[in-house]
Structures are given as C-alpha cells and as structure tokens.
Amino acid sequence: MDAPTLPISPAGRSDLTHHLHPYTQLRQLEREGPLVIVRGDGVNVFDEHGNGYIEGMAGLWCASLGFSEKRLADAAYRQMTTLPYYHSFSGKVPGPVAALVDKLIEWAPVPMGRVLFANSGSEANDTAFKLVRYYNNARGRPLKKKIIARNKGYHGVTMAAASLSGLPMMHQHFDLPLPDVVRVSCPHFYQFGLPGETEAQFVDRLAQELEDTIQREGPETVAAFIAEPVQGAGGVVVPPAGYFAKVQAILKKHDILLIADEVITGFGRLGQPFGTQVFDLKPDMITVAKMLTSAYVPMSALYVSDQIYQAVADASAAVGVFGHGYTYSGHPLACAVALETLRIYEDDRIVDHVREVAPRLQDGLRKFASHPLVGQARGLGLIGALELAADPAQRKPFEPARGVGAYFVRRAQAHGLIVRVLGGDIIAFSPPLVITEAEIDAMLARTELALADTWEWVRTWR
Ligand SMILES: Cc1ncc(COP(=O)(O)O)c(C=O)c1O
C-alpha cells in the first residue's frame, strides 16, 4: 500500500480516536486516517481540503439523484416543519405514509399486497426472514423454514441478513450463520465456470445443484430462496442467460417462495424499474432501500404478496397483534423524501435516462477488457465492474495480500474518482443515476489513469 496522500486534519484525528468505522480495515485506518467528505454537488463530492471526486459508487450504490437535489431538501424541510415524527403502531399512521404506499404499489414490478417499512436494507431482509417463519407457521407448515441463499450474496448485517449473506468475513467471529440457512453456488461464470464448460452447461449445473440441495434438505423443510437480481457487493455478478428461469421453475415445483433483494437494483439501476422486470422474476417478497430515498434519509421497505399478507393477518388476529415493527417504520421524514424521490424519477424519466446513458458506461468499461490487468469487464445498466487478474487469459486472480484492487482505488482517488474494491480485486462502478455521458467519460478517463498507475506498480514487483 502506498503512503497516505492527504494530511490527517483535526476532524480526521477525532474520527480516528472515537469512531469505530464500519467495513474498514481498522488498523490501516489508524495509520492513514479517513477521507473526510464535507460537501456534495451533482455527482461530485468534496473533501475537507476542497478536492473534488466523481462519486463513481453513488456512495454505497444509493445516491441516485446525486448529492445536491434541492427538491428532496425542500420536501424534508416541509415535512420536518409539519409533522417531524409519528408512528404506525396500534392503528395510527403518520399522514405521508398513505401517498407513499400508493406510489410504491404503483411502482411494484409484479402485483403486491402490502408494503412494510423499515430503515435499512438489512432490516428489510431481516423482516423477510421473520415473515417466512410467520407465514409458514400460520399455514400450519412449521417444518418449512429453511432459506436458500447464494455464495457471494449480500443481504445486510443484522443477525439474519448477515446469515443470508454468502461472504465469509461477515460470519467469521460473529458465530454466524444462524441455522436454517442453506447455501448454493454463485452464478458467476467467469470465476466458477469449469474448464471447457459453456454458460448454458454452467446454468444447468447450478440448477441441478439447487434441485439436489432441496432434495437433500427435504422439500417440506425449504421455505424460500433469496437472491439479488444482480449480485452487488459479492462482485457485480450478472447471472447468465436462463439462470433465473431455471431457478424459478424449481422453486415453483417445490412451493418455495422467492425473495428478490432489490436493495441495489430497485428504482432503475439496471435500466428497468426493478431487476424483477429485467430477469422476469415472480417474487413473493421484494426488499428495497437505498434509491428509495436516493439515500438522503434512511428508509427501506418490504413488499409482500397478498397471499402472504392474508396468512399473516389471520395469524396476527389469532395472536392478538402482529408482533413486529420499528419505532421508525414509515417515519414521516423518510416517507416525504421517498415520495419526492419517486416523483422526480417520474418527472425526469430517470429510468429512461439510465437506458440512454448506460451504453456509454458499459462500452467504456468493455474497452478496458484488453488491458493486461483486466480479467473481465462486465455490467448492466449503470452498474459495472472490472475484475482485475494476474493472468487474464487463465482467469487467475492476484494474491489477495498484494492488495492490487485497493491500490487501484487509491490511485483512482488521487485522480478524482471514488470507486470501491470488492473481494477478489473487483472494481465496482455504480454512479448516481443522473450521471451524464460527459461525466461517464470523465469517470472512464480517470479509471484509465488509475489502471495505468496500477499496471506500472504491478510491474515493479513481478
Ligand atoms: C443487495 C443488498 N441487500 C441488502 C443490503 C443491506 O442494506 P443496508 O446496508 O441498508 O442495511 C445491501 C447493502 O449494500 C445490499 O447491497
């Protein structure tokens, strides 16, 4: 790792002393200090020294409208000065919830019965995990509880959501996963295709693995399958053609629910409102967060089918109450901002815009496919990745300890671009949906500079 490029400021020093950073190599941070971001403008953010960066990740795949959308600030202010807080327990509800649920049902990619609110993607998936139990108990099938999740899936960090996630660092030392989670393979052909195997054969092999897994566990014990349409944090994995069709046929045969985790893909990232439409999914539950509010205020939601709602409603009547909910479920500030976000998506035809500018990003990334550091360039809509490789022809990764992806990210930052490295030296791109073609070009130009720097560095040690 090269030396820090910026001095540690008093704010950075305080942060280092008292803040336990999420998802960070903590000892390294103690040495190098944080990048303190203080301002945003369009797709750019600025650090405390005044340096500007294109936010090539929209923060954490979320700030869809960039970092200075005044309509959202105004909506928040109006709501804060009208009704800053109220709850939805015991038959009450804050005013702005009604308009938001109407709008969300309008946006739903398949018919959905109800929307349940939470504050993060993790909580929405945690809630889905709980509802799988509630639903099957309510239907008199107490054995049907297991959830199948995929390697490299990312569903969040609560006990249940981390258990569903298929990344080992999320389990180590946390004594996870919880029981009732069953794992199957990640549909990343580049990494997991066998020598000589075609994509179609790979899909067949994964489908067979799913069928075998269900048979091994007992179909009467398997309740649900959870999947991101495009896996994000696990490496920006776009499934091969036919994958979801085969998966869904097997789920249907065994009466297994599909939970679509659309926390990254919901509201336009892939050039359709949801990944559900892209891959022709028939989910029974859908989780959304992030771009629901353009990340300006924390909020997530779980869509449930009417069938699930009816069973839950009957069971809760028998129990006396539906014993679940957060203090901030349907928080009026979040509702107001979410509603305004969805109106902006409609007024500004954001999903169409994504479809219009996406080829600029996808073609630009694929031009790097012949770079000697790049094993694969891939993506869909406004999400993409460069998977770096020690030997691209053999799809051979770098030794993780070399930190090649982390080096790239630092060089990109030095050139005014923030991107993220995922495990396996995969560089992820997920810019704000409002990004223009000119801004995409600037992002790609900075990527090229960072690739050149990284290549020069790699050649010094091999
Ligand atoms: C697909 C997916 N699901 C769930 C989550 C968890 O969301 P949160 O960090 O808001 O809890 C994330 C976060 O990146 C995600 O990418």
Coordinates of N, CA and C in Angstrom, one line a residue, residues 185-292:
S185 N -24.5 -22.2 -5.0 CA -23.4 -21.5 -5.7 C -23.8 -20.2 -6.2
C186 N -22.7 -19.4 -6.4 CA -22.9 -18.1 -7.0 C -22.8 -18.2 -8.6
P187 N -23.7 -17.5 -9.3 CA -23.8 -17.7 -10.7 C -22.8 -16.9 -11.5
H188 N -21.5 -16.9 -11.0 CA -20.5 -16.1 -11.7 C -19.7 -17.0 -12.6
F189 N -20.1 -17.0 -13.9 CA -19.5 -17.9 -14.8 C -18.0 -17.7 -14.9
Y190 N -17.5 -16.4 -15.0 CA -16.1 -16.1 -15.2 C -15.3 -16.8 -14.1
Q191 N -15.7 -16.8 -12.8 CA -14.9 -17.4 -11.8 C -15.2 -18.9 -11.6
F192 N -16.5 -19.3 -11.8 CA -16.8 -20.6 -11.3 C -17.2 -21.6 -12.5
G193 N -17.1 -21.1 -13.7 CA -17.3 -22.0 -14.8 C -16.2 -23.0 -14.8
L194 N -16.4 -24.2 -15.2 CA -15.4 -25.2 -15.2 C -14.7 -25.2 -16.5
P195 N -13.4 -25.6 -16.6 CA -12.7 -25.6 -17.9 C -13.6 -26.3 -19.0
G196 N -13.8 -25.7 -20.1 CA -14.5 -26.3 -21.2 C -16.0 -26.2 -21.1
E197 N -16.5 -25.8 -19.9 CA -18.0 -25.7 -19.7 C -18.5 -24.5 -20.4
T198 N -19.7 -24.6 -21.1 CA -20.3 -23.4 -21.7 C -21.2 -22.8 -20.6
E199 N -21.6 -21.5 -20.9 CA -22.5 -20.8 -20.0 C -23.8 -21.6 -19.8
A200 N -24.3 -22.2 -20.8 CA -25.6 -23.0 -20.7 C -25.4 -24.2 -19.8
Q201 N -24.2 -24.8 -20.0 CA -23.9 -26.0 -19.1 C -23.8 -25.6 -17.7
F202 N -23.1 -24.4 -17.5 CA -23.0 -23.9 -16.1 C -24.3 -23.6 -15.5
V203 N -25.3 -23.1 -16.2 CA -26.6 -22.8 -15.7 C -27.3 -24.1 -15.4
D204 N -27.1 -25.1 -16.2 CA -27.7 -26.5 -15.9 C -27.1 -27.1 -14.7
R205 N -25.8 -26.9 -14.5 CA -25.2 -27.5 -13.3 C -25.7 -26.8 -12.0
L206 N -25.9 -25.5 -12.1 CA -26.4 -24.8 -10.9 C -27.8 -25.1 -10.6
A207 N -28.6 -25.3 -11.7 CA -30.0 -25.7 -11.5 C -30.0 -27.1 -10.8
Q208 N -29.2 -28.0 -11.3 CA -29.2 -29.3 -10.7 C -28.7 -29.3 -9.3
E209 N -27.8 -28.4 -9.0 CA -27.3 -28.3 -7.6 C -28.4 -27.8 -6.7
L210 N -29.3 -26.9 -7.2 CA -30.4 -26.4 -6.4 C -31.4 -27.5 -6.2
E211 N -31.7 -28.2 -7.2 CA -32.6 -29.3 -7.1 C -32.1 -30.4 -6.1
D212 N -30.8 -30.7 -6.2 CA -30.2 -31.7 -5.3 C -30.2 -31.2 -3.9
T213 N -30.0 -29.9 -3.7 CA -29.9 -29.3 -2.4 C -31.3 -29.4 -1.7
I214 N -32.3 -29.1 -2.5 CA -33.7 -29.2 -2.0 C -34.1 -30.6 -1.6
Q215 N -33.7 -31.5 -2.5 CA -33.9 -33.0 -2.2 C -33.2 -33.4 -0.9
R216 N -32.0 -32.9 -0.8 CA -31.1 -33.3 0.4 C -31.8 -32.8 1.7
E217 N -32.2 -31.5 1.6 CA -32.8 -30.9 2.9 C -34.2 -31.4 3.1
G218 N -34.8 -31.8 2.1 CA -36.3 -32.2 2.2 C -37.1 -31.0 1.7
P219 N -37.8 -31.1 0.6 CA -38.6 -30.0 0.1 C -39.6 -29.5 1.2
E220 N -40.1 -30.3 2.0 CA -41.0 -29.9 3.1 C -40.4 -29.0 4.1
T221 N -39.0 -28.9 4.1 CA -38.3 -28.0 5.1 C -37.8 -26.7 4.4
V222 N -37.9 -26.6 3.1 CA -37.3 -25.5 2.4 C -38.4 -24.5 2.1
A223 N -38.3 -23.2 2.7 CA -39.4 -22.3 2.6 C -39.1 -21.2 1.5
A224 N -37.9 -20.8 1.3 CA -37.7 -19.6 0.5 C -36.3 -19.6 -0.1
F225 N -36.2 -18.9 -1.2 CA -34.9 -18.7 -1.9 C -34.7 -17.1 -2.0
I226 N -33.6 -16.6 -1.6 CA -33.4 -15.2 -1.6 C -32.2 -14.9 -2.6
A227 N -32.5 -13.9 -3.5 CA -31.5 -13.5 -4.5 C -31.5 -12.1 -4.8
E228 N -30.3 -11.5 -5.0 CA -30.2 -10.2 -5.7 C -30.3 -10.5 -7.2
P229 N -31.1 -9.7 -8.0 CA -31.1 -9.9 -9.4 C -29.7 -9.8 -10.0
V230 N -29.0 -8.8 -9.6 CA -27.5 -8.7 -10.0 C -26.8 -8.6 -8.6
Q231 N -25.9 -9.6 -8.3 CA -25.2 -9.5 -7.0 C -24.3 -8.3 -7.0
G232 N -24.4 -7.5 -6.0 CA -23.6 -6.3 -5.9 C -22.3 -6.5 -5.2
A233 N -22.4 -6.4 -3.8 CA -21.2 -6.4 -3.0 C -20.4 -7.7 -3.2
G234 N -21.0 -8.8 -3.7 CA -20.3 -10.0 -3.9 C -19.5 -10.0 -5.2
G235 N -19.6 -8.9 -6.0 CA -18.7 -8.8 -7.2 C -19.4 -8.3 -8.4
V236 N -20.5 -7.7 -8.3 CA -21.3 -7.3 -9.5 C -21.4 -8.5 -10.5
V237 N -22.2 -9.4 -10.1 CA -22.4 -10.6 -10.8 C -23.7 -10.6 -11.6
V238 N -23.6 -10.5 -12.9 CA -24.8 -10.5 -13.7 C -25.0 -12.0 -14.1
P239 N -26.2 -12.6 -13.7 CA -26.4 -14.0 -13.9 C -26.4 -14.4 -15.4
P240 N -26.0 -15.5 -15.8 CA -26.0 -15.9 -17.2 C -27.4 -16.1 -17.7
A241 N -27.6 -16.0 -19.0 CA -28.9 -16.2 -19.6 C -29.6 -17.5 -19.2
G242 N -30.8 -17.4 -18.8 CA -31.6 -18.6 -18.5 C -31.5 -19.0 -17.0
Y243 N -30.6 -18.4 -16.3 CA -30.3 -18.8 -14.9 C -31.6 -18.7 -14.0
F244 N -32.2 -17.5 -14.0 CA -33.4 -17.3 -13.2 C -34.6 -18.1 -13.6
A245 N -34.7 -18.4 -14.9 CA -35.9 -19.2 -15.4 C -35.8 -20.6 -14.9
K246 N -34.6 -21.1 -14.9 CA -34.4 -22.5 -14.4 C -34.6 -22.5 -12.8
V247 N -34.0 -21.5 -12.2 CA -34.2 -21.5 -10.7 C -35.7 -21.4 -10.3
Q248 N -36.4 -20.5 -11.0 CA -37.8 -20.3 -10.6 C -38.7 -21.5 -10.9
A249 N -38.3 -22.3 -12.0 CA -39.1 -23.5 -12.2 C -39.0 -24.5 -11.1
I250 N -37.8 -24.6 -10.5 CA -37.5 -25.5 -9.4 C -38.2 -25.0 -8.2
L251 N -38.2 -23.7 -7.9 CA -38.8 -23.2 -6.7 C -40.3 -23.4 -6.8
K252 N -40.9 -23.2 -8.0 CA -42.3 -23.4 -8.1 C -42.7 -24.8 -7.9
K253 N -41.9 -25.7 -8.4 CA -42.2 -27.1 -8.2 C -42.3 -27.5 -6.8
H254 N -41.5 -26.9 -5.9 CA -41.4 -27.3 -4.5 C -42.1 -26.3 -3.6
D255 N -42.9 -25.4 -4.2 CA -43.7 -24.4 -3.4 C -42.7 -23.6 -2.5
I256 N -41.7 -23.1 -3.1 CA -40.7 -22.3 -2.3 C -40.8 -20.8 -2.7
L257 N -40.9 -20.0 -1.7 CA -41.1 -18.5 -2.0 C -39.8 -18.0 -2.6
L258 N -40.0 -16.9 -3.5 CA -38.8 -16.2 -4.0 C -38.8 -14.8 -3.3
I259 N -37.7 -14.5 -2.7 CA -37.5 -13.1 -2.1 C -36.5 -12.5 -3.0
A260 N -36.9 -11.4 -3.7 CA -36.0 -10.6 -4.5 C -35.4 -9.5 -3.7
D261 N -34.1 -9.5 -3.5 CA -33.4 -8.4 -2.8 C -33.1 -7.4 -3.8
E262 N -33.9 -6.3 -3.9 CA -33.7 -5.3 -4.9 C -33.2 -4.0 -4.2
V263 N -32.4 -4.2 -3.2 CA -31.9 -3.1 -2.4 C -31.0 -2.2 -3.3
I264 N -30.2 -2.9 -4.2 CA -29.3 -2.1 -5.1 C -30.1 -1.9 -6.4
T265 N -30.8 -2.8 -6.8 CA -31.3 -2.8 -8.2 C -32.7 -2.1 -8.3
G266 N -33.4 -1.9 -7.2 CA -34.7 -1.2 -7.2 C -34.6 0.2 -7.6
F267 N -35.6 0.7 -8.5 CA -35.7 2.0 -8.9 C -34.7 2.5 -10.0
G268 N -34.4 1.5 -10.9 CA -33.8 2.0 -12.1 C -32.3 1.6 -12.4
R269 N -31.6 1.1 -11.5 CA -30.2 0.9 -11.7 C -29.9 0.1 -12.9
L270 N -30.7 -0.9 -13.3 CA -30.4 -1.8 -14.4 C -31.1 -1.3 -15.7
G271 N -31.7 -0.1 -15.7 CA -32.4 0.4 -16.9 C -33.8 -0.1 -17.0
Q272 N -34.3 -0.8 -16.0 CA -35.7 -1.1 -15.8 C -36.1 -0.7 -14.4
P273 N -37.3 -0.5 -14.1 CA -37.6 0.0 -12.7 C -37.0 -1.0 -11.7
F274 N -37.1 -2.3 -11.9 CA -36.6 -3.3 -11.0 C -35.9 -4.4 -11.8
G275 N -35.0 -5.1 -11.1 CA -34.4 -6.3 -11.6 C -35.4 -7.4 -11.9
T276 N -36.5 -7.3 -11.2 CA -37.6 -8.3 -11.4 C -38.0 -8.3 -12.8
Q277 N -38.1 -7.1 -13.4 CA -38.6 -7.0 -14.8 C -37.5 -7.4 -15.8
V278 N -36.2 -7.1 -15.4 CA -35.1 -7.5 -16.3 C -35.0 -9.0 -16.5
F279 N -35.2 -9.7 -15.3 CA -35.0 -11.2 -15.4 C -36.3 -12.0 -15.3
D280 N -37.4 -11.2 -15.5 CA -38.7 -11.9 -15.5 C -38.9 -12.7 -14.2
L281 N -38.7 -12.1 -13.1 CA -38.9 -12.8 -11.8 C -40.3 -12.7 -11.4
K282 N -40.7 -13.7 -10.5 CA -42.1 -13.7 -9.9 C -41.9 -13.8 -8.4
P283 N -41.4 -12.7 -7.8 CA -41.1 -12.8 -6.4 C -42.4 -12.7 -5.6
D284 N -42.3 -13.3 -4.4 CA -43.4 -13.3 -3.4 C -43.1 -12.1 -2.4
M285 N -41.9 -11.8 -2.3 CA -41.5 -10.6 -1.4 C -40.4 -9.9 -2.2
I286 N -40.3 -8.6 -2.0 CA -39.3 -7.8 -2.6 C -38.8 -6.8 -1.5
T287 N -37.5 -6.7 -1.4 CA -36.9 -5.7 -0.5 C -36.3 -4.6 -1.3
V288 N -36.6 -3.4 -0.8 CA -36.0 -2.2 -1.4 C -35.5 -1.2 -0.3
A289 N -34.5 -0.4 -0.7 CA -33.9 0.6 0.3 C -33.2 1.6 -0.6
K290 N -32.0 2.0 -0.1 CA -31.1 2.8 -0.9 C -31.8 3.9 -1.8
M291 N -32.0 3.5 -3.1 CA -32.5 4.5 -4.0 C -34.0 4.9 -3.8
L292 N -34.6 4.2 -2.9 CA -36.0 4.6 -2.5 C -36.0 6.1 -2.0

